[in-house]
Tab-separated table of C-alpha atoms in Angstrom:
chain	number	residue	atom	x	y	z
K	16	UNK	CA	95.903	39.030	23.300
K	17	UNK	CA	96.900	36.111	21.088
K	18	UNK	CA	94.327	35.167	18.496
K	19	UNK	CA	94.223	32.138	16.211
K	20	UNK	CA	91.760	32.200	13.318
K	21	UNK	CA	90.440	29.489	11.054
K	22	UNK	CA	90.465	31.352	7.755
K	23	UNK	CA	88.553	29.173	5.369
K	24	UNK	CA	85.898	31.101	3.596
K	25	UNK	CA	85.056	34.420	2.082
K	26	UNK	CA	81.599	35.520	1.105
K	27	UNK	CA	81.972	37.288	-2.241
K	28	UNK	CA	80.553	40.768	-2.647
K	29	UNK	CA	81.136	42.805	-5.790
K	30	UNK	CA	83.283	45.873	-5.243
K	31	UNK	CA	81.125	48.999	-5.297
K	32	UNK	CA	83.414	50.747	-7.758
K	33	UNK	CA	83.132	47.982	-10.387
K	34	UNK	CA	81.286	48.973	-13.548
K	35	UNK	CA	79.055	46.698	-15.605
K	36	UNK	CA	79.890	46.394	-19.291
K	37	UNK	CA	79.207	43.870	-22.023
K	38	UNK	CA	80.814	42.428	-25.133
K	39	UNK	CA	80.061	39.875	-27.833
K	40	UNK	CA	81.725	36.476	-27.504
K	41	UNK	CA	80.941	33.763	-30.031
K	42	UNK	CA	77.631	35.333	-30.927
K	43	UNK	CA	76.581	35.747	-27.281
K	44	UNK	CA	76.372	39.040	-25.416
K	45	UNK	CA	78.200	38.633	-22.117
K	46	UNK	CA	77.939	41.100	-19.249
K	47	UNK	CA	80.980	41.623	-17.062
K	48	UNK	CA	82.037	43.719	-14.114
K	49	UNK	CA	85.071	45.886	-14.724
K	50	UNK	CA	87.450	47.367	-12.185
K	51	UNK	CA	90.302	49.662	-13.113
K	52	UNK	CA	93.479	49.950	-11.084
K	53	UNK	CA	94.403	46.266	-10.936
K	54	UNK	CA	98.071	45.294	-11.073
K	55	UNK	CA	97.582	43.318	-14.267
K	56	UNK	CA	94.949	42.408	-16.806
K	57	UNK	CA	93.026	39.457	-15.405
K	58	UNK	CA	89.582	37.888	-15.273
K	59	UNK	CA	87.690	35.579	-12.979
K	60	UNK	CA	84.364	33.778	-13.209
K	61	UNK	CA	82.253	32.781	-10.229
K	62	UNK	CA	78.595	32.980	-9.242
K	63	UNK	CA	78.676	36.730	-9.868
K	64	UNK	CA	79.606	36.126	-13.485
K	65	UNK	CA	82.602	37.440	-15.413
K	66	UNK	CA	84.805	40.027	-13.702
K	67	UNK	CA	87.757	41.774	-15.298
K	68	UNK	CA	90.473	43.827	-13.678
K	69	UNK	CA	92.928	45.976	-15.608
K	70	UNK	CA	95.641	48.532	-14.876
K	71	UNK	CA	94.858	52.197	-15.332
K	72	UNK	CA	95.015	53.429	-18.946
K	73	UNK	CA	94.308	49.971	-20.389
K	74	UNK	CA	92.298	50.601	-23.552
K	75	UNK	CA	88.926	49.007	-24.206
K	76	UNK	CA	90.336	47.324	-27.310
K	77	UNK	CA	93.081	45.680	-25.208
K	78	UNK	CA	90.505	44.420	-22.724
K	79	UNK	CA	88.247	43.013	-25.435
K	80	UNK	CA	91.162	41.332	-27.223
K	81	UNK	CA	92.203	39.734	-23.950
K	82	UNK	CA	88.728	38.344	-23.302
K	83	UNK	CA	88.202	37.215	-26.899
K	84	UNK	CA	91.491	35.342	-26.692
K	85	UNK	CA	89.923	33.260	-23.906
K	86	UNK	CA	86.419	33.288	-25.365
K	87	UNK	CA	85.872	29.524	-25.487
K	88	UNK	CA	86.918	29.189	-21.851
K	89	UNK	CA	84.645	32.056	-20.782
K	90	UNK	CA	81.574	30.597	-22.472
K	91	UNK	CA	82.324	27.119	-21.134
K	92	UNK	CA	82.655	28.365	-17.554
K	93	UNK	CA	79.503	30.466	-17.783
K	94	UNK	CA	77.545	27.442	-19.044
K	95	UNK	CA	78.882	25.296	-16.203
K	96	UNK	CA	77.983	27.994	-13.701
K	97	UNK	CA	74.435	28.293	-15.038
K	98	UNK	CA	73.849	24.573	-14.482
K	99	UNK	CA	75.682	24.191	-11.187
K	100	UNK	CA	74.888	27.278	-9.134
K	101	UNK	CA	71.917	27.387	-6.799
K	102	UNK	CA	70.418	30.787	-5.974
K	103	UNK	CA	72.107	32.083	-2.824
K	104	UNK	CA	69.903	35.064	-2.056
K	105	UNK	CA	66.947	33.521	-0.271
K	106	UNK	CA	63.723	35.403	0.299
K	107	UNK	CA	62.342	34.767	3.759
K	108	UNK	CA	58.581	34.340	3.583
K	109	UNK	CA	55.879	32.015	4.791
K	110	UNK	CA	56.631	28.518	3.525
K	111	UNK	CA	60.275	29.218	2.667
K	112	UNK	CA	62.807	26.534	3.516
K	113	UNK	CA	66.255	27.277	4.917
K	114	UNK	CA	69.179	24.820	5.173
K	115	UNK	CA	69.682	23.868	8.805
K	116	UNK	CA	72.476	21.467	9.794
K	117	UNK	CA	71.575	18.070	8.287
K	118	UNK	CA	68.041	19.073	7.360
K	119	UNK	CA	65.929	22.102	6.465
K	120	UNK	CA	63.829	24.511	8.487
K	121	UNK	CA	60.416	25.592	7.254
K	122	UNK	CA	59.453	29.198	7.886
K	123	UNK	CA	56.036	30.078	9.241
K	124	UNK	CA	55.120	33.783	9.382
K	125	UNK	CA	52.433	34.871	11.834
K	126	UNK	CA	51.290	38.311	12.989
K	127	UNK	CA	53.041	39.383	16.161
K	128	UNK	CA	55.544	41.672	17.853
K	129	UNK	CA	58.725	40.698	16.000
K	130	UNK	CA	59.491	37.620	18.057
K	131	UNK	CA	61.029	34.361	16.891
K	132	UNK	CA	60.730	30.817	18.172
K	133	UNK	CA	61.600	27.294	17.135
K	134	UNK	CA	59.190	24.376	17.171
K	135	UNK	CA	61.469	21.505	16.242
K	136	UNK	CA	62.538	22.238	12.663
K	137	UNK	CA	59.795	24.833	12.225
K	138	UNK	CA	60.922	28.453	12.446
K	139	UNK	CA	58.062	30.687	13.557
K	140	UNK	CA	58.412	34.413	12.885
K	141	UNK	CA	55.792	36.457	14.720
K	142	UNK	CA	56.192	39.653	12.729
K	143	UNK	CA	54.778	43.116	12.485
K	144	UNK	CA	53.546	44.123	9.005
K	145	UNK	CA	56.623	46.285	8.343
K	146	UNK	CA	59.145	43.787	9.769
K	147	UNK	CA	62.280	42.711	7.948
K	148	UNK	CA	61.699	38.955	7.831
K	149	UNK	CA	65.292	38.329	6.784
K	150	UNK	CA	66.618	39.996	9.932
K	151	UNK	CA	64.186	38.081	12.102
K	152	UNK	CA	65.295	34.811	10.500
K	153	UNK	CA	68.957	35.665	11.077
K	154	UNK	CA	68.208	36.375	14.737
K	155	UNK	CA	66.522	32.989	15.081
K	156	UNK	CA	69.307	31.137	13.272
K	157	UNK	CA	71.920	32.765	15.476
K	158	UNK	CA	69.965	31.721	18.549
K	159	UNK	CA	69.883	28.152	17.244
K	160	UNK	CA	73.595	28.313	16.397
K	161	UNK	CA	74.543	29.464	19.893
K	162	UNK	CA	72.689	26.540	21.446
K	163	UNK	CA	73.986	23.927	19.007
K	164	UNK	CA	77.621	24.992	18.979
K	165	UNK	CA	77.579	25.484	22.735
K	166	UNK	CA	76.718	21.809	23.073
K	167	UNK	CA	79.448	20.805	20.637
K	168	UNK	CA	81.977	22.993	22.431
K	169	UNK	CA	81.169	21.268	25.723
K	170	UNK	CA	81.590	17.902	23.997
K	171	UNK	CA	85.050	18.589	22.567
K	172	UNK	CA	86.462	20.378	25.600
K	173	UNK	CA	85.230	17.468	27.697
K	174	UNK	CA	87.288	15.118	25.534
K	175	UNK	CA	90.403	17.046	26.622
K	176	UNK	CA	89.315	17.641	30.232
K	177	UNK	CA	89.321	21.396	29.608
K	178	UNK	CA	87.085	24.029	31.109
K	179	UNK	CA	84.429	25.178	28.649
K	180	UNK	CA	85.427	28.662	27.449
K	181	UNK	CA	83.088	31.486	26.585
K	182	UNK	CA	81.407	30.972	23.209
K	183	UNK	CA	80.567	33.821	20.864
K	184	UNK	CA	79.178	34.009	17.350
K	185	UNK	CA	80.849	35.721	14.449
K	186	UNK	CA	79.423	37.212	11.265
K	187	UNK	CA	82.861	37.514	9.674
K	188	UNK	CA	83.142	37.077	5.926
K	189	UNK	CA	86.706	35.796	6.092
K	190	UNK	CA	86.879	33.034	8.674
K	191	UNK	CA	84.948	30.146	10.166
K	192	UNK	CA	86.210	30.523	13.701
K	193	UNK	CA	88.764	32.028	16.058
K	194	UNK	CA	90.235	31.355	19.476
K	195	UNK	CA	91.676	33.816	21.965
K	196	UNK	CA	93.277	33.021	25.301
K	197	UNK	CA	91.211	35.733	26.969
K	198	UNK	CA	88.188	36.108	24.694
K	199	UNK	CA	87.196	32.471	24.303
K	200	UNK	CA	86.066	30.823	21.092
K	201	UNK	CA	84.001	32.340	18.309
K	202	UNK	CA	82.379	30.421	15.463
K	203	UNK	CA	80.641	31.765	12.413
K	204	UNK	CA	76.894	31.470	12.880
K	205	UNK	CA	76.467	30.602	9.179
K	206	UNK	CA	77.839	27.147	9.973
K	207	UNK	CA	74.283	26.414	11.115
K	208	UNK	CA	73.448	26.090	7.396
K	209	UNK	CA	75.986	23.285	6.871
K	210	UNK	CA	76.027	19.592	7.833
K	211	UNK	CA	76.736	18.869	11.476
K	212	UNK	CA	80.120	17.260	10.874
K	213	UNK	CA	81.517	20.417	9.280
K	214	UNK	CA	80.602	22.565	12.247
K	215	UNK	CA	82.110	19.880	14.468
K	216	UNK	CA	85.416	20.240	12.652
K	217	UNK	CA	85.476	24.003	13.171
K	218	UNK	CA	84.705	23.652	16.880
K	219	UNK	CA	87.306	20.902	17.283
K	220	UNK	CA	89.857	23.053	15.453
K	221	UNK	CA	89.291	25.968	17.816
K	222	UNK	CA	89.284	23.746	20.902
K	223	UNK	CA	92.695	22.408	19.836
K	224	UNK	CA	93.950	26.005	19.913
K	225	UNK	CA	93.231	26.099	23.632
K	226	UNK	CA	96.247	23.800	23.959
K	227	UNK	CA	98.303	24.943	20.960
K	228	UNK	CA	97.983	28.557	19.800
K	229	UNK	CA	99.641	27.758	16.488
K	230	UNK	CA	99.361	25.370	13.557
K	231	UNK	CA	102.299	23.168	14.477
K	232	UNK	CA	102.458	19.400	14.146
K	233	UNK	CA	101.440	19.147	17.803
K	234	UNK	CA	98.348	21.251	17.065
K	235	UNK	CA	97.262	18.995	14.202
K	236	UNK	CA	97.788	15.932	16.381
K	237	UNK	CA	95.314	17.408	18.857
K	238	UNK	CA	92.862	18.132	16.038
K	239	UNK	CA	93.243	14.560	14.766
K	240	UNK	CA	92.505	13.181	18.215
K	241	UNK	CA	89.278	15.175	18.318
K	242	UNK	CA	88.269	14.950	14.674
K	243	UNK	CA	90.196	12.338	12.631
K	244	UNK	CA	88.535	13.300	9.324
K	245	UNK	CA	89.632	16.939	9.543
K	246	UNK	CA	91.327	17.035	6.130
K	247	UNK	CA	88.172	16.005	4.287
K	248	UNK	CA	86.092	18.440	6.344
K	249	UNK	CA	88.458	21.331	5.611
K	250	UNK	CA	88.266	20.610	1.879
K	251	UNK	CA	84.470	20.404	1.951
K	252	UNK	CA	84.188	23.672	3.850
K	253	UNK	CA	86.145	25.465	1.151
K	254	UNK	CA	83.930	23.935	-1.521
K	255	UNK	CA	80.687	24.827	0.244
K	256	UNK	CA	81.587	28.447	0.979
K	257	UNK	CA	80.210	29.643	-2.347
K	258	UNK	CA	76.848	27.947	-1.757
K	259	UNK	CA	76.014	29.422	1.645
K	260	UNK	CA	72.639	31.163	1.514
K	261	UNK	CA	72.427	34.909	1.866
K	262	UNK	CA	69.363	36.167	3.731
């Protein structure tokens, strides 16, 4: 089986073995996650905060000297992050709003037997008292994604006079979509949270693989014929990966 994947995003999750520590930088106490066993002493800052990796047997004084040597940069990045980052972990409850394509969906929770339904942009969760509302919302969003991306798949395959392949949804944390000659096309259901044109690019990308199972110049010509603004969409997808909500 030959498989082509559109590897464009990774949902960050802190490694379970990382330990939380703290140090004083410029008069501010800064927490950081530490992981031993890295190839070299390094640090990164993202929505999870400051993370430091170091080889085994690196002393605490070496680690602190390394961070202090970049102290101004660390504080600057943490300030930028505090102003720019939106909370990603969303609590699903009555009245909550979830990003949905070019708009938002409002959640309505009613007593019921753990069923979900859509009324336009209103997501109705008919839930038992002990229900996991987050799981119910995911089920509903995946249902919406399958319908929406099925329509877009039919649109783009029609442009190339191709038979519509089987469509599946993915929950992968490392790619937006994939295409297999025998397994059809899979798209990440989380694209339902992003603007319509970005999901269109992913679908068009995978449809192009039905003709070219590679990333050759011929492949990109097919993509361009289906979605001329693919370069801008690819860049925006990478930028938006860190803002996808987590339910």
